[in-house]
Coordinates of C-alpha atoms and ligand atoms in Angstrom, one line a residue:
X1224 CA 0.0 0.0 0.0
X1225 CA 1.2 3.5 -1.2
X1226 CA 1.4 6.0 1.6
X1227 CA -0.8 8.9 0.7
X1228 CA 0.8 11.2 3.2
X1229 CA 2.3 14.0 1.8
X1230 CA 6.1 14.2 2.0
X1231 CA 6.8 17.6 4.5
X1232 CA 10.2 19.9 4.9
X1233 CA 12.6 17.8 7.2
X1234 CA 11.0 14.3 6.2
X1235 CA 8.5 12.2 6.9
X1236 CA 9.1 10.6 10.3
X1237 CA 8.6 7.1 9.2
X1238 CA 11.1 7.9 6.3
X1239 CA 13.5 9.5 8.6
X1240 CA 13.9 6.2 10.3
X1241 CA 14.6 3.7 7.7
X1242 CA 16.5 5.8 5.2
X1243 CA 19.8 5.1 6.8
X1244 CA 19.3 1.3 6.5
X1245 CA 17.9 1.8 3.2
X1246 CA 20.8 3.2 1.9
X1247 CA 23.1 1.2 3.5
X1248 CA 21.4 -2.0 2.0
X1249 CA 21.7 -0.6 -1.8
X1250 CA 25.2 0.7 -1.2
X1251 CA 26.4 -3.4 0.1
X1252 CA 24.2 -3.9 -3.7
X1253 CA 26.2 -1.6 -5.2
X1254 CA 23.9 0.5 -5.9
X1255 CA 25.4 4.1 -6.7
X1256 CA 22.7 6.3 -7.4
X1257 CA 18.8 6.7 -7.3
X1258 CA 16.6 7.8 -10.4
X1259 CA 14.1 10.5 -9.3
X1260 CA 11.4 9.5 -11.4
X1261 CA 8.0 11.3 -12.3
X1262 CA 5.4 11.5 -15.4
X1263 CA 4.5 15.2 -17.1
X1264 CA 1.8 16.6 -18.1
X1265 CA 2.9 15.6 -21.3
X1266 CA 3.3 12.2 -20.2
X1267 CA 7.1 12.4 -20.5
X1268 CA 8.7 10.3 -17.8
X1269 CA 11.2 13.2 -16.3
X1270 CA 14.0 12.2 -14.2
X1271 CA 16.8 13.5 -12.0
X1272 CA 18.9 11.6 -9.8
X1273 CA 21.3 11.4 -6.4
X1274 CA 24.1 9.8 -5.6
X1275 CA 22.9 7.1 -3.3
X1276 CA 24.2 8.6 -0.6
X1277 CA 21.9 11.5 -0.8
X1278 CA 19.5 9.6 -0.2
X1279 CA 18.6 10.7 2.9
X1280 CA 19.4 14.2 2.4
X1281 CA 16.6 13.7 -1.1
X1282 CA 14.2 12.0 1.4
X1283 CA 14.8 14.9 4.4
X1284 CA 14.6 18.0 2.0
X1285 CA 13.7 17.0 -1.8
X1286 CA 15.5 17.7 -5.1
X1287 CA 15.2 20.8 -6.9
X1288 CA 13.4 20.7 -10.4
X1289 CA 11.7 23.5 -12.2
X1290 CA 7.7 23.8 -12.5
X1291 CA 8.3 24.6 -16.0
X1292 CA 8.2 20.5 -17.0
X1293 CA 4.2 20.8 -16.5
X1294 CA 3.8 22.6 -19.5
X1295 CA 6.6 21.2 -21.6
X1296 CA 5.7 19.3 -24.6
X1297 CA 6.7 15.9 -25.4
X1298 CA 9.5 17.8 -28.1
X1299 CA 10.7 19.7 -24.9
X1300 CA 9.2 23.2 -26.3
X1301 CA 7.1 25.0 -23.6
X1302 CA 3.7 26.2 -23.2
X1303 CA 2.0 28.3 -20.7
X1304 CA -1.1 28.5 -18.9
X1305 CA -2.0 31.7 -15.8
X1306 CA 0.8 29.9 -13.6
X1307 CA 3.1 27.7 -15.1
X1308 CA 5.5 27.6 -17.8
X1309 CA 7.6 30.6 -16.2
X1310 CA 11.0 30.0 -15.3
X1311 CA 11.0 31.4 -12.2
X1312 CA 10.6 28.9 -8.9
X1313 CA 11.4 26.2 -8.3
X1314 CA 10.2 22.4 -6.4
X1315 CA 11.5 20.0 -4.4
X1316 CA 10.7 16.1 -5.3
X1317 CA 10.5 13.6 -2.4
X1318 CA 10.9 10.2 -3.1
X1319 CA 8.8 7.7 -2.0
X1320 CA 10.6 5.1 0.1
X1321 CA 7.7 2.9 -0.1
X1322 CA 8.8 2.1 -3.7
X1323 CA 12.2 2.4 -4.0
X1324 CA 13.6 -0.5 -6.1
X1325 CA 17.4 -1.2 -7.3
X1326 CA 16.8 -1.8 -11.3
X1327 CA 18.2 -5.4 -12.3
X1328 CA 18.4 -3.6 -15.5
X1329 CA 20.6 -0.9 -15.0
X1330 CA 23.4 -2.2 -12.4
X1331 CA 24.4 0.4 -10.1
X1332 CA 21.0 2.2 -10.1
X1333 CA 17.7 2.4 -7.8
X1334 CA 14.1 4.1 -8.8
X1335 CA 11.8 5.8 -7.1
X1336 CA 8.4 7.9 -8.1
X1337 CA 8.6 11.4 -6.5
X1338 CA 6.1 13.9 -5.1
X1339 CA 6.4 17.3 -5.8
X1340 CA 6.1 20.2 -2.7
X1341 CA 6.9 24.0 -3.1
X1342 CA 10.3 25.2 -0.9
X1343 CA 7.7 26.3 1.4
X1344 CA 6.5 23.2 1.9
X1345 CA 3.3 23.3 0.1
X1346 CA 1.5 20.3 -1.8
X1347 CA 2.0 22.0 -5.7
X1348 CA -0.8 21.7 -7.4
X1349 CA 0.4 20.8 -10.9
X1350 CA 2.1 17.3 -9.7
X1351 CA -0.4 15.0 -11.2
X1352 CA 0.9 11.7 -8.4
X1353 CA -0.2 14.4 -5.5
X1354 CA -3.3 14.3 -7.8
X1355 CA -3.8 10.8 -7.6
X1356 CA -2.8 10.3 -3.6
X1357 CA -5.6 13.0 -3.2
X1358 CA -8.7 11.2 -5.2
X1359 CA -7.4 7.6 -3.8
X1360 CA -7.6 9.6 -0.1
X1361 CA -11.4 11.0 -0.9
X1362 CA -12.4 8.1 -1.9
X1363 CA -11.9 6.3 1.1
X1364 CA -13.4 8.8 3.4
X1365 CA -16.3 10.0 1.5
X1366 CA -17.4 6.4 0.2
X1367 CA -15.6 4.0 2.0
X1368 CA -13.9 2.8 -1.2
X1369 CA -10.4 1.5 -2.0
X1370 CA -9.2 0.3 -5.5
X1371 CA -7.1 -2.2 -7.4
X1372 CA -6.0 -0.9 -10.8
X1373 CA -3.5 -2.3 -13.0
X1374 CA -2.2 -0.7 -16.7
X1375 CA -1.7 -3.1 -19.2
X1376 CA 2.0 -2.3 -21.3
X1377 CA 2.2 -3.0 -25.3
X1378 CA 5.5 -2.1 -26.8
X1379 CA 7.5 -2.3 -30.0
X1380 CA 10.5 -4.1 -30.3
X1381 CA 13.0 -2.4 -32.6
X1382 CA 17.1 -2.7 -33.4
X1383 CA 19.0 -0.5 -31.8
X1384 CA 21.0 -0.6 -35.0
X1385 CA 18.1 1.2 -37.3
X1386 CA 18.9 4.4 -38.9
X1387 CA 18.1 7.3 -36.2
X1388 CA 14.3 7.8 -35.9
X1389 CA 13.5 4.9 -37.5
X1390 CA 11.9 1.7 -36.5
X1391 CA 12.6 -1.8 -38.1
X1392 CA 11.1 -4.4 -36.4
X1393 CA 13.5 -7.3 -34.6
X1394 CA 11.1 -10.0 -35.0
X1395 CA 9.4 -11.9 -37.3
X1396 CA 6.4 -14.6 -38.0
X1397 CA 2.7 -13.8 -37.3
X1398 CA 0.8 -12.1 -34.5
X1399 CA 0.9 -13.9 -31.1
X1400 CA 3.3 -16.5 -32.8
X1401 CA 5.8 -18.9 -31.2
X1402 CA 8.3 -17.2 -34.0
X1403 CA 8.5 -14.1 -32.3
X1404 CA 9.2 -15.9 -29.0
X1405 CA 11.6 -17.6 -30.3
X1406 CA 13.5 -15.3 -31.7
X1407 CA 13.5 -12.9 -28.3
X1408 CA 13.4 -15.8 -26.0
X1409 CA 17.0 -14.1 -24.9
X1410 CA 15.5 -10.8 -24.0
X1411 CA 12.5 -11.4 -22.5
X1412 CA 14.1 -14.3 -20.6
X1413 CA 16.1 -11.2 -18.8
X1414 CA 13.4 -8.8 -18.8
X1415 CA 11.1 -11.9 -16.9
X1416 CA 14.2 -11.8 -14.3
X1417 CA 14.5 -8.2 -14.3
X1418 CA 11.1 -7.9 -13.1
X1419 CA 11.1 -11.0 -10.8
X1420 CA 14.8 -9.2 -8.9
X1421 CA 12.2 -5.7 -9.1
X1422 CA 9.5 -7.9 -7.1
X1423 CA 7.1 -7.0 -9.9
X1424 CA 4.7 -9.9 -10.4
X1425 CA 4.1 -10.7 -14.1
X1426 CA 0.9 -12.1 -14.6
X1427 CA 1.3 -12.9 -18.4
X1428 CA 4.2 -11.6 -21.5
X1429 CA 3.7 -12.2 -24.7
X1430 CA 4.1 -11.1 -28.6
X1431 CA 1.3 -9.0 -29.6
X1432 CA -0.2 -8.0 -33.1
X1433 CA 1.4 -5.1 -34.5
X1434 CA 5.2 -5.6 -36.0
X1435 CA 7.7 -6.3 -33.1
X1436 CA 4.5 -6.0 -30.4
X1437 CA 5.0 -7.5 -27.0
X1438 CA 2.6 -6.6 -24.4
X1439 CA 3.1 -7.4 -20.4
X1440 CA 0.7 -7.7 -17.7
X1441 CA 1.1 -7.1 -14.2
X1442 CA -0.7 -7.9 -10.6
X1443 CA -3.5 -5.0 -9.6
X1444 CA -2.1 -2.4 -7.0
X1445 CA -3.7 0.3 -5.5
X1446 CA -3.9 3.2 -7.9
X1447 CA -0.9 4.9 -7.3
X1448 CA 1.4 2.0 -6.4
X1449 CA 0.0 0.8 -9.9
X1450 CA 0.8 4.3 -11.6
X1451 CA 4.2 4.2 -10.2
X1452 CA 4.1 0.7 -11.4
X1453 CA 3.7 1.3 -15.1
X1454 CA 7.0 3.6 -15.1
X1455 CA 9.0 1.3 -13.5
X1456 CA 7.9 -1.4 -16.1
X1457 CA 9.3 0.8 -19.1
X1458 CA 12.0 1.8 -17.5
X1459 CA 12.9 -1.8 -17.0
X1460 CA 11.9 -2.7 -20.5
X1461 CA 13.8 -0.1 -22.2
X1462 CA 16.9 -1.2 -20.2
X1463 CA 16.7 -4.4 -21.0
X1464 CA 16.2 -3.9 -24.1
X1465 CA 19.1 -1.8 -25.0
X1466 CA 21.7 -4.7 -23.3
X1467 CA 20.4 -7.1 -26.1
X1468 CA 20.7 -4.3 -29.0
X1469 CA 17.3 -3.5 -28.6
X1470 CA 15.1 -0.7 -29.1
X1471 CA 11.8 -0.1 -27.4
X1472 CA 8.6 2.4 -28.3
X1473 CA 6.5 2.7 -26.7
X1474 CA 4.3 5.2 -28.5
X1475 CA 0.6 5.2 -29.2
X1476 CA 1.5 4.5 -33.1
X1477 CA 5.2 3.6 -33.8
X1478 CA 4.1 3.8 -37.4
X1479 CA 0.7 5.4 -39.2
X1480 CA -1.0 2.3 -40.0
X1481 CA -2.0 -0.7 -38.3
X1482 CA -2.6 -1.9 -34.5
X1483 CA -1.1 0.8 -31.9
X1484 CA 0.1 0.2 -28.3
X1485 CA -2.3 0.7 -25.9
X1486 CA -1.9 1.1 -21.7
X1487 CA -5.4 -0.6 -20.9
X1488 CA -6.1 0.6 -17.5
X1489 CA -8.0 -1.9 -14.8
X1490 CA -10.1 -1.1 -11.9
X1491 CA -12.0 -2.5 -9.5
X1492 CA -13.7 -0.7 -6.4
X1493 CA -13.5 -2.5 -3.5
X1494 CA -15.4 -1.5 0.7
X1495 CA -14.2 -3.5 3.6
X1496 CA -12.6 -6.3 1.4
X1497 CA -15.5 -7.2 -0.5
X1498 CA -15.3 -6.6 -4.3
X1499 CA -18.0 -4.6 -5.4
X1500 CA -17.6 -5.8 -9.4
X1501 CA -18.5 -9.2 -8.1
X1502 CA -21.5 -11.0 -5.8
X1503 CA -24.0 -8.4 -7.1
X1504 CA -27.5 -8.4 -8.3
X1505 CA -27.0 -6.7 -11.2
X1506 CA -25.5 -7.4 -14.4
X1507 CA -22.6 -10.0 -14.7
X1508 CA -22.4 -10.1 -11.3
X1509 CA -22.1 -6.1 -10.6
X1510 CA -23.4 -4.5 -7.8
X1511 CA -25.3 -1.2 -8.2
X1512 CA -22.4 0.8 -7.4
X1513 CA -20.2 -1.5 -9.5
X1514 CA -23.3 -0.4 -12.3
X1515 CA -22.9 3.4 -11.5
X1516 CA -18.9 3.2 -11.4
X1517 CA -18.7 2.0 -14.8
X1518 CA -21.9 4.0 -15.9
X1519 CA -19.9 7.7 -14.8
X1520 CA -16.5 6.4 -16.7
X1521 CA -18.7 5.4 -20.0
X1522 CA -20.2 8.8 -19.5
X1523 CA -17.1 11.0 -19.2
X1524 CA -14.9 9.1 -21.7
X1525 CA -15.0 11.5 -24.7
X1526 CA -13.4 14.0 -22.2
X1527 CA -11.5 11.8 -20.5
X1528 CA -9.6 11.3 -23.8
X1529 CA -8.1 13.8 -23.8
X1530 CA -6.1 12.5 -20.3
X1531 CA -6.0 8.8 -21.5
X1532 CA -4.7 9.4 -25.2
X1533 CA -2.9 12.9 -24.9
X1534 CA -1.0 12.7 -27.9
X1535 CA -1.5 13.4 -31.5
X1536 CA 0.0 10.1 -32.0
X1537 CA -2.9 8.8 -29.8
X1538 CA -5.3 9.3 -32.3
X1539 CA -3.5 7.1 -35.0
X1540 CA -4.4 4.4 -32.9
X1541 CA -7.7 5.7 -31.5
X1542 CA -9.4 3.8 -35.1
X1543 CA -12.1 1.8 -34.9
X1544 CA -11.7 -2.3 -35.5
X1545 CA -8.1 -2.8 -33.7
X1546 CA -9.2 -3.5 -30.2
X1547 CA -8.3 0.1 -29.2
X1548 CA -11.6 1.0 -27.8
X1549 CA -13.3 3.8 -30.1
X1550 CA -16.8 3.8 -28.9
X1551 CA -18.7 4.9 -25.8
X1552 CA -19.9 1.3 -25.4
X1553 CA -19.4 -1.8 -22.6
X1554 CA -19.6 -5.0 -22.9
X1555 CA -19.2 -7.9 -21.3
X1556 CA -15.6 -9.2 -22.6
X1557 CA -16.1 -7.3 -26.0
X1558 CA -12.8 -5.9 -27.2
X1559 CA -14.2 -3.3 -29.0
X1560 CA -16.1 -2.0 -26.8
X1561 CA -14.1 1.0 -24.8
X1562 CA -15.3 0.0 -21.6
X1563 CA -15.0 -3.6 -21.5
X1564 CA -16.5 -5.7 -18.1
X1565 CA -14.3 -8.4 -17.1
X1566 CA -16.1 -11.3 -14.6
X1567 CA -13.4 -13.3 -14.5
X1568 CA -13.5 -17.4 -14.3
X1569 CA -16.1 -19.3 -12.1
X1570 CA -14.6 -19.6 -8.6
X1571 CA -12.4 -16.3 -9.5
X1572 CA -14.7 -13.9 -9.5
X1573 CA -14.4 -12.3 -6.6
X1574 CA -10.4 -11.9 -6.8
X1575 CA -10.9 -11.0 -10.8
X1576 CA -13.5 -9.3 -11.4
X1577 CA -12.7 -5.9 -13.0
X1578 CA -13.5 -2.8 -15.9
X1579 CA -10.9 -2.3 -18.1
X1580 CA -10.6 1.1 -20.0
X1581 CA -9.5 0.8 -23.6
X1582 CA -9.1 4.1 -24.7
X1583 CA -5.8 4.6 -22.9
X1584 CA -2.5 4.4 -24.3
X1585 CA 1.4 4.8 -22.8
X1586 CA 1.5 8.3 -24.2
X1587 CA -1.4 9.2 -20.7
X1588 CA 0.4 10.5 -17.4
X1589 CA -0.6 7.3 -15.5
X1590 CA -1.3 9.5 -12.0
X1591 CA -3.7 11.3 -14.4
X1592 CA -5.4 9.1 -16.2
X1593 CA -6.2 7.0 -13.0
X1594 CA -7.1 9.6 -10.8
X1595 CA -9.3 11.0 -13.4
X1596 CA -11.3 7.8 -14.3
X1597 CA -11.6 7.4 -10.7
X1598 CA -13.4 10.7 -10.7
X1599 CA -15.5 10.0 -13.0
X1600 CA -16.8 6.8 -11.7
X1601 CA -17.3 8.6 -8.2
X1602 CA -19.3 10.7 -10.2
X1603 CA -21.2 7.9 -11.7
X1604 CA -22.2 6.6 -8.1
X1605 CA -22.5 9.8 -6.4
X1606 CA -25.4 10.4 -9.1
X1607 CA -26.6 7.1 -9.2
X1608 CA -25.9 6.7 -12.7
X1609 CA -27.8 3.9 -14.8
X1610 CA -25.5 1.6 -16.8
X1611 CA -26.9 1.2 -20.3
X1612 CA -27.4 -1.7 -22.2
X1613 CA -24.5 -3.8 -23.3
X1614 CA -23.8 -4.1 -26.5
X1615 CA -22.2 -7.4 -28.1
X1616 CA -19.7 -7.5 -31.4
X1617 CA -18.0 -4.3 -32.6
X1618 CA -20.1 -1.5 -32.6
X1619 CA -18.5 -0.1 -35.8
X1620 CA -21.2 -2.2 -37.3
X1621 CA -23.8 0.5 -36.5
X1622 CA -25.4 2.6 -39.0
X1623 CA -26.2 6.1 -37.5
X1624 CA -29.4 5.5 -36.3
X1625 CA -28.8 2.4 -34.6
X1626 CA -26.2 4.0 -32.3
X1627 CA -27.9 7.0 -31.8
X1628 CA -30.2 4.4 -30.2
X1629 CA -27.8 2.9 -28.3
X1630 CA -26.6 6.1 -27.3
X1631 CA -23.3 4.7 -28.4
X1632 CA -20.9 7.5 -29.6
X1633 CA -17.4 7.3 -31.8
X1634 CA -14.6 8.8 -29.2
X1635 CA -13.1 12.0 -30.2
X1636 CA -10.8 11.6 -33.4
X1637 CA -8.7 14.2 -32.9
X1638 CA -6.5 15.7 -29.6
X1639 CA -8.1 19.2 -30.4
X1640 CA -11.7 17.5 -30.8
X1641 CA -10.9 16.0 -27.1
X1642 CA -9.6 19.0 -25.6
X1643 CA -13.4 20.4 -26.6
X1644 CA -14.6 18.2 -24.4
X1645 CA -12.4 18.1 -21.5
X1646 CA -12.9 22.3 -21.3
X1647 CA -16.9 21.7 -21.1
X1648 CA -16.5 18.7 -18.4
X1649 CA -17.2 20.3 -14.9
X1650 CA -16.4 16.8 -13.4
X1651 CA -12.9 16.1 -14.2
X1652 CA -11.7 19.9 -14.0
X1653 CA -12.9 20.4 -10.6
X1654 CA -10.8 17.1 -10.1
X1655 CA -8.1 18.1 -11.3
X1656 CA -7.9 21.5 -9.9
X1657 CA -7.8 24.5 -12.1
X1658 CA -4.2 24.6 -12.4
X1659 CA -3.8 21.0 -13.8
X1660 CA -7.2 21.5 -15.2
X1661 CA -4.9 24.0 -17.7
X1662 CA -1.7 23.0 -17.8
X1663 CA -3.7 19.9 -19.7
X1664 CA -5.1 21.7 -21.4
X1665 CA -2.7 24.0 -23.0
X1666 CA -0.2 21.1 -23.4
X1667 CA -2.7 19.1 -25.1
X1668 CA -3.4 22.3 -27.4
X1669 CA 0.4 22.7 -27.6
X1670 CA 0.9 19.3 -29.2
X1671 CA -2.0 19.5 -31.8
X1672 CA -0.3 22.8 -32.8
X1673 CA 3.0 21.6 -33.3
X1674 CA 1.8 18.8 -35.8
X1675 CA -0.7 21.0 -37.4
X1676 CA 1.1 21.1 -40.5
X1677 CA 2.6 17.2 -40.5
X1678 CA 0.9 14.0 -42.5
X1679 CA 0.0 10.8 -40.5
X1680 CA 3.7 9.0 -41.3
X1681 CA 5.1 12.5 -39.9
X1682 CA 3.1 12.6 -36.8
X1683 CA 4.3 8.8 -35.9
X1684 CA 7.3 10.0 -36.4
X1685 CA 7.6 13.1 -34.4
X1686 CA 6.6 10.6 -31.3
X1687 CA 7.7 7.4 -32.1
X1688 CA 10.6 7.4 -30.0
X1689 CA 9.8 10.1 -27.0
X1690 CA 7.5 7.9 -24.7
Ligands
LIG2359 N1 -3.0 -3.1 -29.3 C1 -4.3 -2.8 -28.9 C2 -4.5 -1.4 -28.5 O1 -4.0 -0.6 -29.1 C3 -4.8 -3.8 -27.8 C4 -4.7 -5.2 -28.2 C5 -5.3 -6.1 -27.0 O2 -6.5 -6.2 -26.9 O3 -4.5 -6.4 -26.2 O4 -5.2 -1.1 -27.6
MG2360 MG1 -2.7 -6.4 -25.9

């Protein structure tokens, strides 16, 4: 379990404690310094780092880093909203001890996710895992909930021996095929250790559909231990990668046509143990909050695009037919539906039953994209929200009137046509806050400006390799 206590000036007492054995633990590793990792609004991971033996000195009074990454774009221009985007201040990140992990991948290095404060000590209002703490916090004292959420990681395996910016694919043979796991049995044989040495529990890796696709899935977490979770997976997959001559995307659309990588986000709400996706009266085994939950994310998801798929790249992939999600539909294990309810086997359900989120891809700030589904869903039970009915096969079948009917909608197709309908959606900015409220918004507008005037194979290009 995460701590969702804020980090404060001097350290956390708890932290304060252990830090010294901590440190002298990764130092008899070897271990010579820490990565200070954390996710922009772009969805950049951005990183500084300590020798390990500021450790404590990191965990007693943070790092510096400039506010100025929350509106930096994903090519490292900058945009700005009323606050941010100015060069002046400055923050301090705090690691968080809780998980702190030497990388098997990179020998003589440890990770952790930071929290950002102001130098007066101050929660800042633009760090989007603060964000996450705070909704995961609410939820347990205004409904009693907790949650287990896991993201779901598709990447593109390229050589590391391509021409710059380009990606040729390092394996072979057909979609989920034997081939391909053949022929990087070496790699992911290390990357499966990598993550076992990490204590990351793999539930399942395997070779996806799109040229040089893997994808890997990971045990649920709560939200922002599963957040954290997802960045400490690339990192460890990049790394891996690039000891075997490897190189990794892990981009929305590593090329303009064809299957994308998505970041399928899980979620289950759980009160006092008890699973509330499972053991219900209503449909598949839902109870009626399980019912509203889902209702308030399928009603929020054409604004919630533009947190899950931030990236002009992310509408490359965000086409229907290729699993991806494009339509404001659930279903029962339909793959094409964006919201897709999983029940899990017979004599599993109560451990497995879950909503995955389809529209979401590895371009999304994981802290955001969580905390802002989670909203949503409170929404959905706060108001009581009916599920509609389930649809069955892909609903790119529909004719017009038929979904009109169905009240199913295609997601937006473009980052601008998202960001419309973030700014009208009261729920998610008053979420946020107004100041990450904007800084999405203005990064989001930032981005679709600076491909304005590039073709589809242009656009894959300009992000294939930045995620
Ligand atoms: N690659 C697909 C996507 O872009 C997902 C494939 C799958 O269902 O795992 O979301
Ligand atoms: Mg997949």
């Amino acid at each position: 379990m995460t701590t969702l206590a804020d980090p404060v000036p001097g350290g956390r007492p708890e932290d304060l404690r252990r830090v010294a054995g901590i440190t002298a633990d990764l130092a008899a590793r070897g271990v010579r310094g820490i990565v200070l990792a954390y996710v922009d609004t772009a969805g950049v991971c951005r990183v500084k780092t300590v020798p390990t033996a500021r450790l404590e000195a990191a965990v007693s009074w943070g790092v510096g880093m400039s506010p100025v990454f929350d509106t930096f774009l994903a090519d490292d221009s900058i945009v700005t909203t009323d606050v941010l985007g100015s060069p002046d201040g400055d923050l301090r990140l705090y690691p968080d001890l809780d998980q702190l992990v030497a990388l098997a991948g990179q020998p003589g290095w440890a990770w952790a996710p930071v929290d950002r404060i102001t130098q007066e000590g101050e929660s800042h209002p633009g760090c989007a895992r603060t964000f996450l703490r705070r909704t995961v916090a609410g939820a347990a004292r205004r409904h009693g909930l907790a949650f287990r959420a896991a993201i779901e990681v598709e990447w593109a395996v390229g050589l590391d021996s391509a021409p710059p910016g380009e990606f040729v694919r390092a394996v072979t043979g057909p979609a989920y095929g034997a081939i391909r796991q053949v022929e990087l049995s070496d790699y992911t044989a290390d990357l499966l250790a990598a993550f076992d040495a990490q204590g990351v529990p793999v539930d399942q890796l395997h070779p996806e559909y799109a040229a040089g696709q893997f994808e890997v899935s990971t045990g649920a977490l709560d939200p922002v231990a599963a957040a954290d979770r997802s960045v400490l997976v690339r990192q460890t997959i990049r790394a891996v990668a690039q000891r075997h001559g490897l190189r990794v995307s892990f981009s929305p659309a590593v090329s303009a046509e064809g299957v994308g990588n998505g970041g399928h986000l899980h979620l289950s709400c759980w009160r006092d143990g008890a699973n509330l996706h499972a053991g219900g009266e209503r449909r598949h085994g839902m109870t009626a909050e399980a019912e509203s939950f889902a209702a308030g994310i399928l009603a929020r998801l054409p604004a919630l695009t533009a947190v899950t798929a931030p990236s002009p790249a992310s509408y490359l992939r965000l086409r229907p037919s290729r699993w991806a999600g494009v339509f404001t539909a659930w279903g029962r294990e339909t793959r094409e539906a964006a919201l897709r309810v999983i029940t899990g086997s017979a004599g599993r359900r109560e451990q497995e039953a879950n909503l995955e989120v389809k529209p979401v891809d590895l371009a999304a700030n994981p802290y955001l994209a969580l905390g802002c589904v989670i909203a949503a869903g409170l929404d959905g039970i706060g108001a009581a929200l009916p599920l509609p009915e389930e649809i069955t096969g892909d609903p790119a079948r529909y004719g017009p009137d038929e979904a009109a009917a169905l009240g199913v909608r295609r997601l937006p197709q473009s980052l601008t046509g998202a960001v419309e309908e973030f700014r009208a959606d009261r729920v998610l900015r008053d979420a946020l806050g107004p100041v990450l409220a904007d800084a999405v918004t203005a990064v989001r507008l930032g981005e679709a400006a600076a491909v304005e005037d590039l073709d589809d194979a242009r656009v894959a290009a300009a992000y294939r390799w930045v995620y």
